[in-house]
Coordinates of C-alpha atoms in Angstrom, one line a residue:
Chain C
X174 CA 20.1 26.5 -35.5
X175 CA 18.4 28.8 -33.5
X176 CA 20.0 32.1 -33.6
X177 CA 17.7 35.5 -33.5
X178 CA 18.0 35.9 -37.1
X179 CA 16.8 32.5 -38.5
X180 CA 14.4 32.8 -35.9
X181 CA 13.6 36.3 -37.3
X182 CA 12.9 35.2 -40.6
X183 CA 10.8 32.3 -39.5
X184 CA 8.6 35.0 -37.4
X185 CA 6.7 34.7 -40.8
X186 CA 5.4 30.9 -40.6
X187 CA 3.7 31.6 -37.5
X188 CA 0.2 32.7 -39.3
X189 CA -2.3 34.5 -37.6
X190 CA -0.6 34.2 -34.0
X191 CA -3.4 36.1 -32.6
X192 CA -6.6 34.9 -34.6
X193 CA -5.2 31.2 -33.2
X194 CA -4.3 32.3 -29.2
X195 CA -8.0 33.8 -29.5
X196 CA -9.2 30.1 -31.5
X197 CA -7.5 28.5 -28.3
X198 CA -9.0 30.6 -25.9
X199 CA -12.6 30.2 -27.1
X200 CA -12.1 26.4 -27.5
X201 CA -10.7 26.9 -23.3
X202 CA -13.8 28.5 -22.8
X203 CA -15.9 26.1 -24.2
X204 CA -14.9 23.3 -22.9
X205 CA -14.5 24.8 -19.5
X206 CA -18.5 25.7 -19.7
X207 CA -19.1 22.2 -21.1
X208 CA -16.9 20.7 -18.3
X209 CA -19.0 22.8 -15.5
X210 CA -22.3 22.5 -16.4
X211 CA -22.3 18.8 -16.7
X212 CA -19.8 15.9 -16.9
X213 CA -20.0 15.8 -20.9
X214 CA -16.4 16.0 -21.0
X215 CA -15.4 12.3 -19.3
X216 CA -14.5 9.7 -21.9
X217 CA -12.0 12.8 -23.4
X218 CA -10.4 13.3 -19.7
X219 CA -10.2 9.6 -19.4
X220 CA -8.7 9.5 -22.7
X221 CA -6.1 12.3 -21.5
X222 CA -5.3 10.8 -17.9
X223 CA -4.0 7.7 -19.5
X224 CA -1.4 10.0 -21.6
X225 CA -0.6 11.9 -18.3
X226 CA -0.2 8.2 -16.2
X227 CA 3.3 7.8 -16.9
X228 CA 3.8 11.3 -16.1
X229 CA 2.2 10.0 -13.1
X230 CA 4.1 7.2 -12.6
X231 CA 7.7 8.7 -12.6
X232 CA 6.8 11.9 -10.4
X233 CA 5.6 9.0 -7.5
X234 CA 8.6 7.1 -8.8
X235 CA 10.8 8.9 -6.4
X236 CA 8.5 7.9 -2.9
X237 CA 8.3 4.4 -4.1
X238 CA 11.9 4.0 -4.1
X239 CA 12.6 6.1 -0.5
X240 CA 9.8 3.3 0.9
X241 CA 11.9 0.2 -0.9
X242 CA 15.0 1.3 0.1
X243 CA 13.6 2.0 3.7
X244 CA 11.9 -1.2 3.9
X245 CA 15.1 -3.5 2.3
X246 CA 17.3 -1.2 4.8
X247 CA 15.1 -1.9 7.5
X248 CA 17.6 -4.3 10.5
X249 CA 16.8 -7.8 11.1
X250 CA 15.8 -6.3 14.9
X251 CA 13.5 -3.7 13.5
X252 CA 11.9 -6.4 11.3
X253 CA 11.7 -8.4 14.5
X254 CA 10.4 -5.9 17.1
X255 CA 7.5 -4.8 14.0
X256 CA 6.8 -8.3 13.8
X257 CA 6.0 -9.2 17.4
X258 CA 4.4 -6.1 17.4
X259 CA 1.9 -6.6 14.9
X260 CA 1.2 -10.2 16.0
X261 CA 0.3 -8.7 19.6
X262 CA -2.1 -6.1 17.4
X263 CA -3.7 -9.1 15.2
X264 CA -4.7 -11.0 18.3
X265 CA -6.2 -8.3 19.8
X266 CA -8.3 -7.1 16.7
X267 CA -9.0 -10.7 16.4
X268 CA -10.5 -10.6 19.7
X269 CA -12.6 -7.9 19.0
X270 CA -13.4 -9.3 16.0
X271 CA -14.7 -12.2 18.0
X272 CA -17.1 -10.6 19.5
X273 CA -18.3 -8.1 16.7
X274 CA -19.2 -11.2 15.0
X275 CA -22.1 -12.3 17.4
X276 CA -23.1 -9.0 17.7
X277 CA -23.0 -8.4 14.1
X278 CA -25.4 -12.0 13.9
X279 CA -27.2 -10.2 17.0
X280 CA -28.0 -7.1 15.1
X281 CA -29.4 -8.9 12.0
X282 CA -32.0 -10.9 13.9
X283 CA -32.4 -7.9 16.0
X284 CA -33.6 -5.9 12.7
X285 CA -34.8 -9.1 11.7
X286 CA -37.5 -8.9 14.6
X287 CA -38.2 -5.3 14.0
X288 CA -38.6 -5.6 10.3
X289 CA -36.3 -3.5 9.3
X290 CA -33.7 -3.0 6.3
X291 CA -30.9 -5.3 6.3
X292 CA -27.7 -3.6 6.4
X293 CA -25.3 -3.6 3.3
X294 CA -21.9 -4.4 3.7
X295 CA -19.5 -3.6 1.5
X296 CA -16.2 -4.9 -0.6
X297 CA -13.5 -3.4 0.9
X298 CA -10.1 -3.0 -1.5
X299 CA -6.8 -1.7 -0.6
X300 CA -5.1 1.1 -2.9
X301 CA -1.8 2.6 -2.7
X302 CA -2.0 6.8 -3.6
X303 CA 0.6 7.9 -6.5
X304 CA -0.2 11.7 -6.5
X305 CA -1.7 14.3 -4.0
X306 CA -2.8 18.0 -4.7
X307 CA -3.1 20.0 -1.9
X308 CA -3.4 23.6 -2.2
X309 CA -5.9 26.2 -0.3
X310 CA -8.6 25.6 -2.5
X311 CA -8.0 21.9 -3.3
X312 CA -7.8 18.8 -2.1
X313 CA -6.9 15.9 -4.2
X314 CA -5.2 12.5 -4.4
X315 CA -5.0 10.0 -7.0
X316 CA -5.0 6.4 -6.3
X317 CA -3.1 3.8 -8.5
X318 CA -6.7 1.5 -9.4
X319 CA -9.5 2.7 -11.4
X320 CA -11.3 1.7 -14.0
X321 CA -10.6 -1.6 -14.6
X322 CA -10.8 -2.8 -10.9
X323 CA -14.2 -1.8 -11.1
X324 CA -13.9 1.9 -9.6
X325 CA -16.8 4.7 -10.0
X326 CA -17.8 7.9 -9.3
X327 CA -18.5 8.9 -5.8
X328 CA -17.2 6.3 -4.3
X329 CA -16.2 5.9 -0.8
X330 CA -12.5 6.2 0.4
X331 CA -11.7 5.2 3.9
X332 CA -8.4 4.9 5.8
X333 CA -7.8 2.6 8.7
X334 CA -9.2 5.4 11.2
X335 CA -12.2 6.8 9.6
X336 CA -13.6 8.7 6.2
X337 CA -11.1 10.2 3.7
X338 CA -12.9 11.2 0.6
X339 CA -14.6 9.9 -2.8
X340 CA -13.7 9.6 -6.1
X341 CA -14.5 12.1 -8.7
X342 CA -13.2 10.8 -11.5
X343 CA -12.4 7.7 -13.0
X344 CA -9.3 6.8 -15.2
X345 CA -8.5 3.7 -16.8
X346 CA -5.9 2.7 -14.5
X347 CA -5.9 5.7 -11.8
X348 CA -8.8 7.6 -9.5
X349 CA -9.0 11.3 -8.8
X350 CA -10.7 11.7 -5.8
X351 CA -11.6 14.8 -2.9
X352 CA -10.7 14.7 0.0
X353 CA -13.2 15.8 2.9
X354 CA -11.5 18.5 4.0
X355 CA -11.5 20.4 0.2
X356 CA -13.4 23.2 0.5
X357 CA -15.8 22.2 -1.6
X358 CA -17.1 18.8 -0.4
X359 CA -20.2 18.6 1.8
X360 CA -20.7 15.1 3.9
X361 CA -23.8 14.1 5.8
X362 CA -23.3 13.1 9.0
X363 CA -24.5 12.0 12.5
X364 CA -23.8 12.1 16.1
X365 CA -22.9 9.4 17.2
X366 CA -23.7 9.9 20.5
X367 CA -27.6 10.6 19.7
X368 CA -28.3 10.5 15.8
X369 CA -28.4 14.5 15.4
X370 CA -28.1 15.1 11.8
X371 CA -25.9 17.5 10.0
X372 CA -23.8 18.6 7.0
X373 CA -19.8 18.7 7.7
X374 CA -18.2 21.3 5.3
X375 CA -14.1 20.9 4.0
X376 CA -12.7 24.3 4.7
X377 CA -9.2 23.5 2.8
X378 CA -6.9 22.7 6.0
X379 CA -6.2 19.4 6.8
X380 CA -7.9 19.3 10.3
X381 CA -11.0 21.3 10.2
X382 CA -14.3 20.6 9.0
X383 CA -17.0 22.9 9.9
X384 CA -20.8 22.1 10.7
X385 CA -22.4 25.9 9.4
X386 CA -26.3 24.3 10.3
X387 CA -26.2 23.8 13.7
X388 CA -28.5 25.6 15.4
X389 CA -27.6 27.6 18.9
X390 CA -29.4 24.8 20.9
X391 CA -28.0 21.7 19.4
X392 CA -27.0 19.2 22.0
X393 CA -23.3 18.6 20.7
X394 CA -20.0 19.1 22.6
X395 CA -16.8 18.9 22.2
X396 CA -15.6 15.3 22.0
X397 CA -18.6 14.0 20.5
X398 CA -17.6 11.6 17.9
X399 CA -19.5 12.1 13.9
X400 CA -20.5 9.7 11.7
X401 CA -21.5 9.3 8.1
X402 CA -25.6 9.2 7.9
X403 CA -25.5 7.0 4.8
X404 CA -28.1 10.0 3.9
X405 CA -26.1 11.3 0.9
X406 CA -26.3 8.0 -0.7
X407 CA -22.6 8.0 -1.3
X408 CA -21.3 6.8 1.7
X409 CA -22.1 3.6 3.7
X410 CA -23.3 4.5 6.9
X411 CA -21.5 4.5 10.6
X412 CA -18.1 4.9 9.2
X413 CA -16.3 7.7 11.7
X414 CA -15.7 11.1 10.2
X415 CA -14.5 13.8 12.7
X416 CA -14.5 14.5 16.3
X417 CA -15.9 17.4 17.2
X418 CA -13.4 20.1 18.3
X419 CA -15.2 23.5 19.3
X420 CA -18.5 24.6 19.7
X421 CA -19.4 28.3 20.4
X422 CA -22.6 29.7 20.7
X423 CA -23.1 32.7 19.9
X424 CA -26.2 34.2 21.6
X425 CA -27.6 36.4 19.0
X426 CA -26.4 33.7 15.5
X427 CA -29.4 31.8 14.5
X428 CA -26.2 29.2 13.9
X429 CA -23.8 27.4 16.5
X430 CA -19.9 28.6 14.9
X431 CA -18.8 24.5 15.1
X432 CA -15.7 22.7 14.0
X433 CA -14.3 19.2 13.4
X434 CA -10.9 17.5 13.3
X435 CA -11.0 15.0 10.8
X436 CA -10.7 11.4 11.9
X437 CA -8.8 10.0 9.2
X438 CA -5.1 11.3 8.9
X439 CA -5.8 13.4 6.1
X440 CA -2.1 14.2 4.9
X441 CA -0.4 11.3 6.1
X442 CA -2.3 8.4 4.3
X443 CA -0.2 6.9 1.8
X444 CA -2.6 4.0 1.4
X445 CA -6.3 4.0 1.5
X446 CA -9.5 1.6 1.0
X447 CA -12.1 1.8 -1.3
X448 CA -15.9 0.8 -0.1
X449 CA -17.8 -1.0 -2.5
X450 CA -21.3 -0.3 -0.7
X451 CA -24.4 1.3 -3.0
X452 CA -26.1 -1.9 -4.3
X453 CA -26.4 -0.9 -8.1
X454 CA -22.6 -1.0 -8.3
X455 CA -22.0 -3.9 -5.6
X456 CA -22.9 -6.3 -8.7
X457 CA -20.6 -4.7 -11.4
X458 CA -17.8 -3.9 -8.8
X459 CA -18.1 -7.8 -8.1
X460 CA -17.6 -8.9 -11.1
X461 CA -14.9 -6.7 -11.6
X462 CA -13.1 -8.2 -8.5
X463 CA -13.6 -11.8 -9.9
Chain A
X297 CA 17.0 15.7 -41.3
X298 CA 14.7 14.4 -38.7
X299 CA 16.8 13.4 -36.2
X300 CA 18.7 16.8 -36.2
X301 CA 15.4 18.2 -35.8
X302 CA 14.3 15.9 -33.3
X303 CA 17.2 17.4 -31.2
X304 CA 16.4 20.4 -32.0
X305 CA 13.2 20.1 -30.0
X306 CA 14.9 18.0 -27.5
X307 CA 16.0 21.0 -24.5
X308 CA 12.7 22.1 -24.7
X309 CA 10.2 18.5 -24.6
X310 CA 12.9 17.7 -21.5
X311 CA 12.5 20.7 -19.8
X312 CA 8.6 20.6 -20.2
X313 CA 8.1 17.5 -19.1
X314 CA 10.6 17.9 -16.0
X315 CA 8.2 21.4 -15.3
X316 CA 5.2 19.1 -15.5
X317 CA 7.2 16.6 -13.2
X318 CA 8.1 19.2 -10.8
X319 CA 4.5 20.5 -10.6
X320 CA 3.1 17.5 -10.0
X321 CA 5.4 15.7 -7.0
X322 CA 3.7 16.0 -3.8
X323 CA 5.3 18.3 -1.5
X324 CA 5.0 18.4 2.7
X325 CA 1.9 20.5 3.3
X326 CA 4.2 23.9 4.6
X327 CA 5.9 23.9 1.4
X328 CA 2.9 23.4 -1.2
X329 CA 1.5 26.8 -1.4
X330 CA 4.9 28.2 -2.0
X331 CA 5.4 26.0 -5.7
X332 CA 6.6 27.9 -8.4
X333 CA 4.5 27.7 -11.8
X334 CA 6.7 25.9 -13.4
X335 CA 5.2 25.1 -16.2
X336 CA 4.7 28.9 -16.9
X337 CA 8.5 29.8 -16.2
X338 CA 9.6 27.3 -18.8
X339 CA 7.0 27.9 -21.6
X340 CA 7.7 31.7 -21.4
X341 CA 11.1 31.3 -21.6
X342 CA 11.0 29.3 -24.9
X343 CA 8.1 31.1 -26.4
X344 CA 10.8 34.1 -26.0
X345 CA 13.6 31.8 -27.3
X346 CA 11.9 29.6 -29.9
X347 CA 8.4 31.5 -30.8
X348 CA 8.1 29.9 -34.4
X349 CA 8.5 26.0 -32.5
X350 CA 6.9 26.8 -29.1
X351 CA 4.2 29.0 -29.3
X352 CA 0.1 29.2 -28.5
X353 CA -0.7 25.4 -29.6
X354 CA 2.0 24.1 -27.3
X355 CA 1.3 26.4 -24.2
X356 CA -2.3 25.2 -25.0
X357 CA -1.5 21.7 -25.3
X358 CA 0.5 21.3 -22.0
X359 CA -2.3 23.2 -20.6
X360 CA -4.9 20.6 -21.1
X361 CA -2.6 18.1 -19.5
X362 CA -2.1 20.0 -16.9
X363 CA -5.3 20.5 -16.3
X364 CA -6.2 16.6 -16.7
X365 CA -3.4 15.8 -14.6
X366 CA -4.3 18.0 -11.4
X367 CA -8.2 17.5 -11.6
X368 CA -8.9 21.4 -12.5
X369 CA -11.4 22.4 -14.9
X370 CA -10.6 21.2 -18.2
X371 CA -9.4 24.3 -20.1
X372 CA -8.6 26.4 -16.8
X373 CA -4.6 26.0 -17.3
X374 CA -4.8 26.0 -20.8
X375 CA -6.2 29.3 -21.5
X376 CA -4.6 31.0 -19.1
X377 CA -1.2 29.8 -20.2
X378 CA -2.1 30.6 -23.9
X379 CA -2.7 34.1 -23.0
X380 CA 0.2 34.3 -21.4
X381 CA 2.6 33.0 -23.8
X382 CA 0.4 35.2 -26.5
X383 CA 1.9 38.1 -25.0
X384 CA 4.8 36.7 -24.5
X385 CA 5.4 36.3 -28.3
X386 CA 3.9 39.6 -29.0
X387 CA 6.4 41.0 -27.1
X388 CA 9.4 38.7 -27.4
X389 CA 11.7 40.8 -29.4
X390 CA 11.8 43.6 -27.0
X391 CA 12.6 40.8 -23.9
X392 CA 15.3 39.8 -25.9
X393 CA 17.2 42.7 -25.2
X394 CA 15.7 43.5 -21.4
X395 CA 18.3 43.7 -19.0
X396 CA 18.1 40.6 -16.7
X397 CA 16.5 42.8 -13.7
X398 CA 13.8 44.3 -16.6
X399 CA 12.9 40.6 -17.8
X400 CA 12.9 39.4 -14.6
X401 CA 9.9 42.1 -13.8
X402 CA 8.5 41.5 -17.0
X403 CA 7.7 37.6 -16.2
X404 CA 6.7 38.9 -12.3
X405 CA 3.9 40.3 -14.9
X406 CA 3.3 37.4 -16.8
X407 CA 3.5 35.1 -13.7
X408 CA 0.7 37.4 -11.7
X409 CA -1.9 37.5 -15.1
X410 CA -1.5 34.1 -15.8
X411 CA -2.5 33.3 -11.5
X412 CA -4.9 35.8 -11.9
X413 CA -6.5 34.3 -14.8
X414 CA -6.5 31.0 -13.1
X415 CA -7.9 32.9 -9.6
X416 CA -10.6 34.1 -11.9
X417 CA -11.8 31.2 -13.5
X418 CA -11.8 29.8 -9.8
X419 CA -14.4 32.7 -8.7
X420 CA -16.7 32.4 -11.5
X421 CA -17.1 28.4 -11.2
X422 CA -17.5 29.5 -7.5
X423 CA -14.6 27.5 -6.3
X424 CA -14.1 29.2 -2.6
X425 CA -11.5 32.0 -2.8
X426 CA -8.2 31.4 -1.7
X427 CA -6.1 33.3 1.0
X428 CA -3.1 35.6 0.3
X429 CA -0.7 32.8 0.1
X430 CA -2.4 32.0 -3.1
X431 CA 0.4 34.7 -4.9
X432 CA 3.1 33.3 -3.1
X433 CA 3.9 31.5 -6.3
X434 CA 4.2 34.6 -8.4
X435 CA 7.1 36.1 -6.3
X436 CA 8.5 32.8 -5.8
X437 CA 8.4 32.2 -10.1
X438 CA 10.3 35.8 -9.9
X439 CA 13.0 34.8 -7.4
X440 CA 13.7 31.5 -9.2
X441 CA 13.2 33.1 -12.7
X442 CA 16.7 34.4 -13.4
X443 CA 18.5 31.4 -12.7
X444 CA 16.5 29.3 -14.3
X445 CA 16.9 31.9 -17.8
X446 CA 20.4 31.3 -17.5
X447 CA 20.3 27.4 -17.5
X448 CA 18.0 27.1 -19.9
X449 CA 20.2 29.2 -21.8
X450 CA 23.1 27.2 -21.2
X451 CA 21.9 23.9 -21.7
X452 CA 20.0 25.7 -24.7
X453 CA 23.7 26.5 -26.5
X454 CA 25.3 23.3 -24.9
X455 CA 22.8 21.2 -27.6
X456 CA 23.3 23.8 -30.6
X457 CA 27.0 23.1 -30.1
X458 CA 26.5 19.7 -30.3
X459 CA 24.6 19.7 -32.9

């Protein structure tokens, strides 16, 4: 029963209400320093995000279901018409992929010739995202693989049109990761168009990156297309990042004020691809696949 | 014994883990900033209901999964949602007999310390600040506040009855 009274008696059994809200809030503080300063505090969040996964599991329960029932109520002539339309797409990427073939073969003896460091390429692996967190000041998704698929910290996400993010964090069976545009993810990156190097900054909105270290006499533009440097060590180089959206120059800022719209479809993905590229993990993530 | 007390708990495990399930289901981009803190709504409301069953360990508790679940710095939710249902315990007699409009101010309060605390933590770690639709979720908690009292009450006296 829970009337005021009994409750008023029982006011008794709660002992020391204030010595253990100050216990908690010291053990907050501590673990928030220890969380900070390093990542000491891993194996217990792993341990915790497999509690919270079918938490998980039933909030993306709902989205699942809308897709199903979308894709089981899709008409024979739908299916039909997205059929023909992808076979049209697969021939023509299979051109393409045709040719990037030789030139791929071309570009290894090239380098070959020149001495140079062979290129790595990477494992690529499809996985579908269960949860996103998007607020002003955050940008996260979790995807539905982790650890056990051979997952690990700061690795590369991608979507079919460029960069999306890297993971943070690593769960048994899910991935937190951030997304470019949080604001507090930096990404190395090049022009394509002549190899000028820079640093794109997430400003927490979905389409805008900012490049703060551009100098006032930077040869960029509007339209020029940026790529990852590979410089960071995180990500595999030449993947596409952003397209550069504004440049002003302000005549007496040391900097060029510069901004970016995000290749990738930042808050439309619903699936994404995970780059197995830095060769210390290329063996483990292997095995992992096998 | 047990199971009576099992069902005792059961209004408020349901409604916590719906408030968790609520706070985490991805919402279209215009609507995100305007979430309520769940989580805090329901946790004051039984820490003012139930303080002997739900109090500092349990706001603490959900706090660290919270916290887990949304990728925030372990300890961030969970501090600031012990503080507030602290208060809310110390004070929790005297809400009792607010009138609705009172209590309804009263958790405005809560709801803007416990997104302060949270804004706080953010500023020290030197996560960039936020702009103002960061305490759209306070007035938003306020708005949905009353009628969410009176369904938890209800489904509160719907179980006792059973019982």
């Amino acid at each position: 029963m829970l009337s005021s009274q009994s409750d008023r008696s029982r006011l008794a059994r709660i002992p020391a209400l204030g010595l253990r809200a100050l216990a908690l809030v010291s053990l907050s503080i501590l673990l928030m320093v220890l969380d900070h300063r390093d990542n000491h505090l891993d194996a217990v969040r792993r341990a915790i995000s497999a509690a919270v996964y079918p938490l998980q599991i039933v909030v993306a329960a709902p989205t699942r279901f809308w897709v199903w029932v979308r894709d089981a109520g899709a008409t024979r002539n739908e299916l039909r018409l997205q059929n023909s339309r992808l076979k049209v797409e697969r021939l023509l990427t299979n051109a393409r992929l045709q040719r990037f073939t030789a030139l791929e073969a071309e570009n290894d003896r090239l380098r070959e010739l020149l001495e140079a460091r062979r290129q790595v390429r990477g494992e690529v692996r499809i996985a579908e995202i269960i949860a996103v967190d998007a607020n002003p000041y955050r940008h996260n998704l979790v995807i539905a693989i982790g650890q056990q698929d051979g997952v690990y910290d700061g690795q590369a996400i991608v979507d079919v049109n460029g960069v999306v993010g890297q993971i943070v964090e690593v769960g048994l069976m899910t991935a937190q990761a951030i997304l470019i545009s949080d604001p507090d993810h930096a990404l190395p990156v090049e022009v394509n168009r002549n190899g000028l190097r820079t640093v794109a900054f997430g400003t927490g909105e979905f389409d805008r990156l900012e490049l703060p270290f551009l100098p006032n006499n930077a040869d960029i533009r509007a339209g020029d297309l940026l790529v990852t440097s590979g410089l960071g060590g995180t990500f595999p180089s030449g993947y596409p990042v952003a397209i550069v959206a504004n440049v002003t120059r302000i005549p007496q800022e040391p900097f060029a004020d510069v901004t970016a719209t995000p290749a990738a479809a930042l808050n439309q993905v619903r699936e994404v691809m995970l780059i197995w590229s830095a060769s210390p993990a290329v063996e483990s993530a292997d095995e992992a696949n096998d | 014994m047990i199971s009576t007390r099992a069902s005792r708990h059961l209004p408020a495990v349901i409604t916590i883990l719906l408030a968790l399930m609520l706070t985490l289901v991805p919402l279209p981009k215009a609507l995100a900033p305007f979430r309520p803190d769940w989580v805090a709504l329901i946790l004051i409301y039984w820490a003012m209901t139930a303080p002997s069953s739900y109090n500092v360990g349990t706001a603490w508790l959900i706090g660290i999964f919270l916290d887990v679940a949304q990728g925030t710095l372990l300890g961030q939710h969970a501090l600031a949602l012990c503080v507030v249902v602290y208060i809310t315990i110390k004070f929790h007699l005297l809400m009792r007999v607010f009138p609705l409009l009172q209590l309804t101010a009263t958790v405005f309060a809560l709801l803007a310390l416990h997104q302060f605390l949270l804004f706080w933590i953010n500023g020290v770690t030197a996560v960039t600040a936020p702009a103002i639709s960061y305490w759209a979720p306070v007035i938003i908690g306020s708005i949905v506040w009353p009628f969410l009292s009176m369904f938890l009450t209800g489904v509160r006296f719907r179980a006792q009855t059973g019982n």
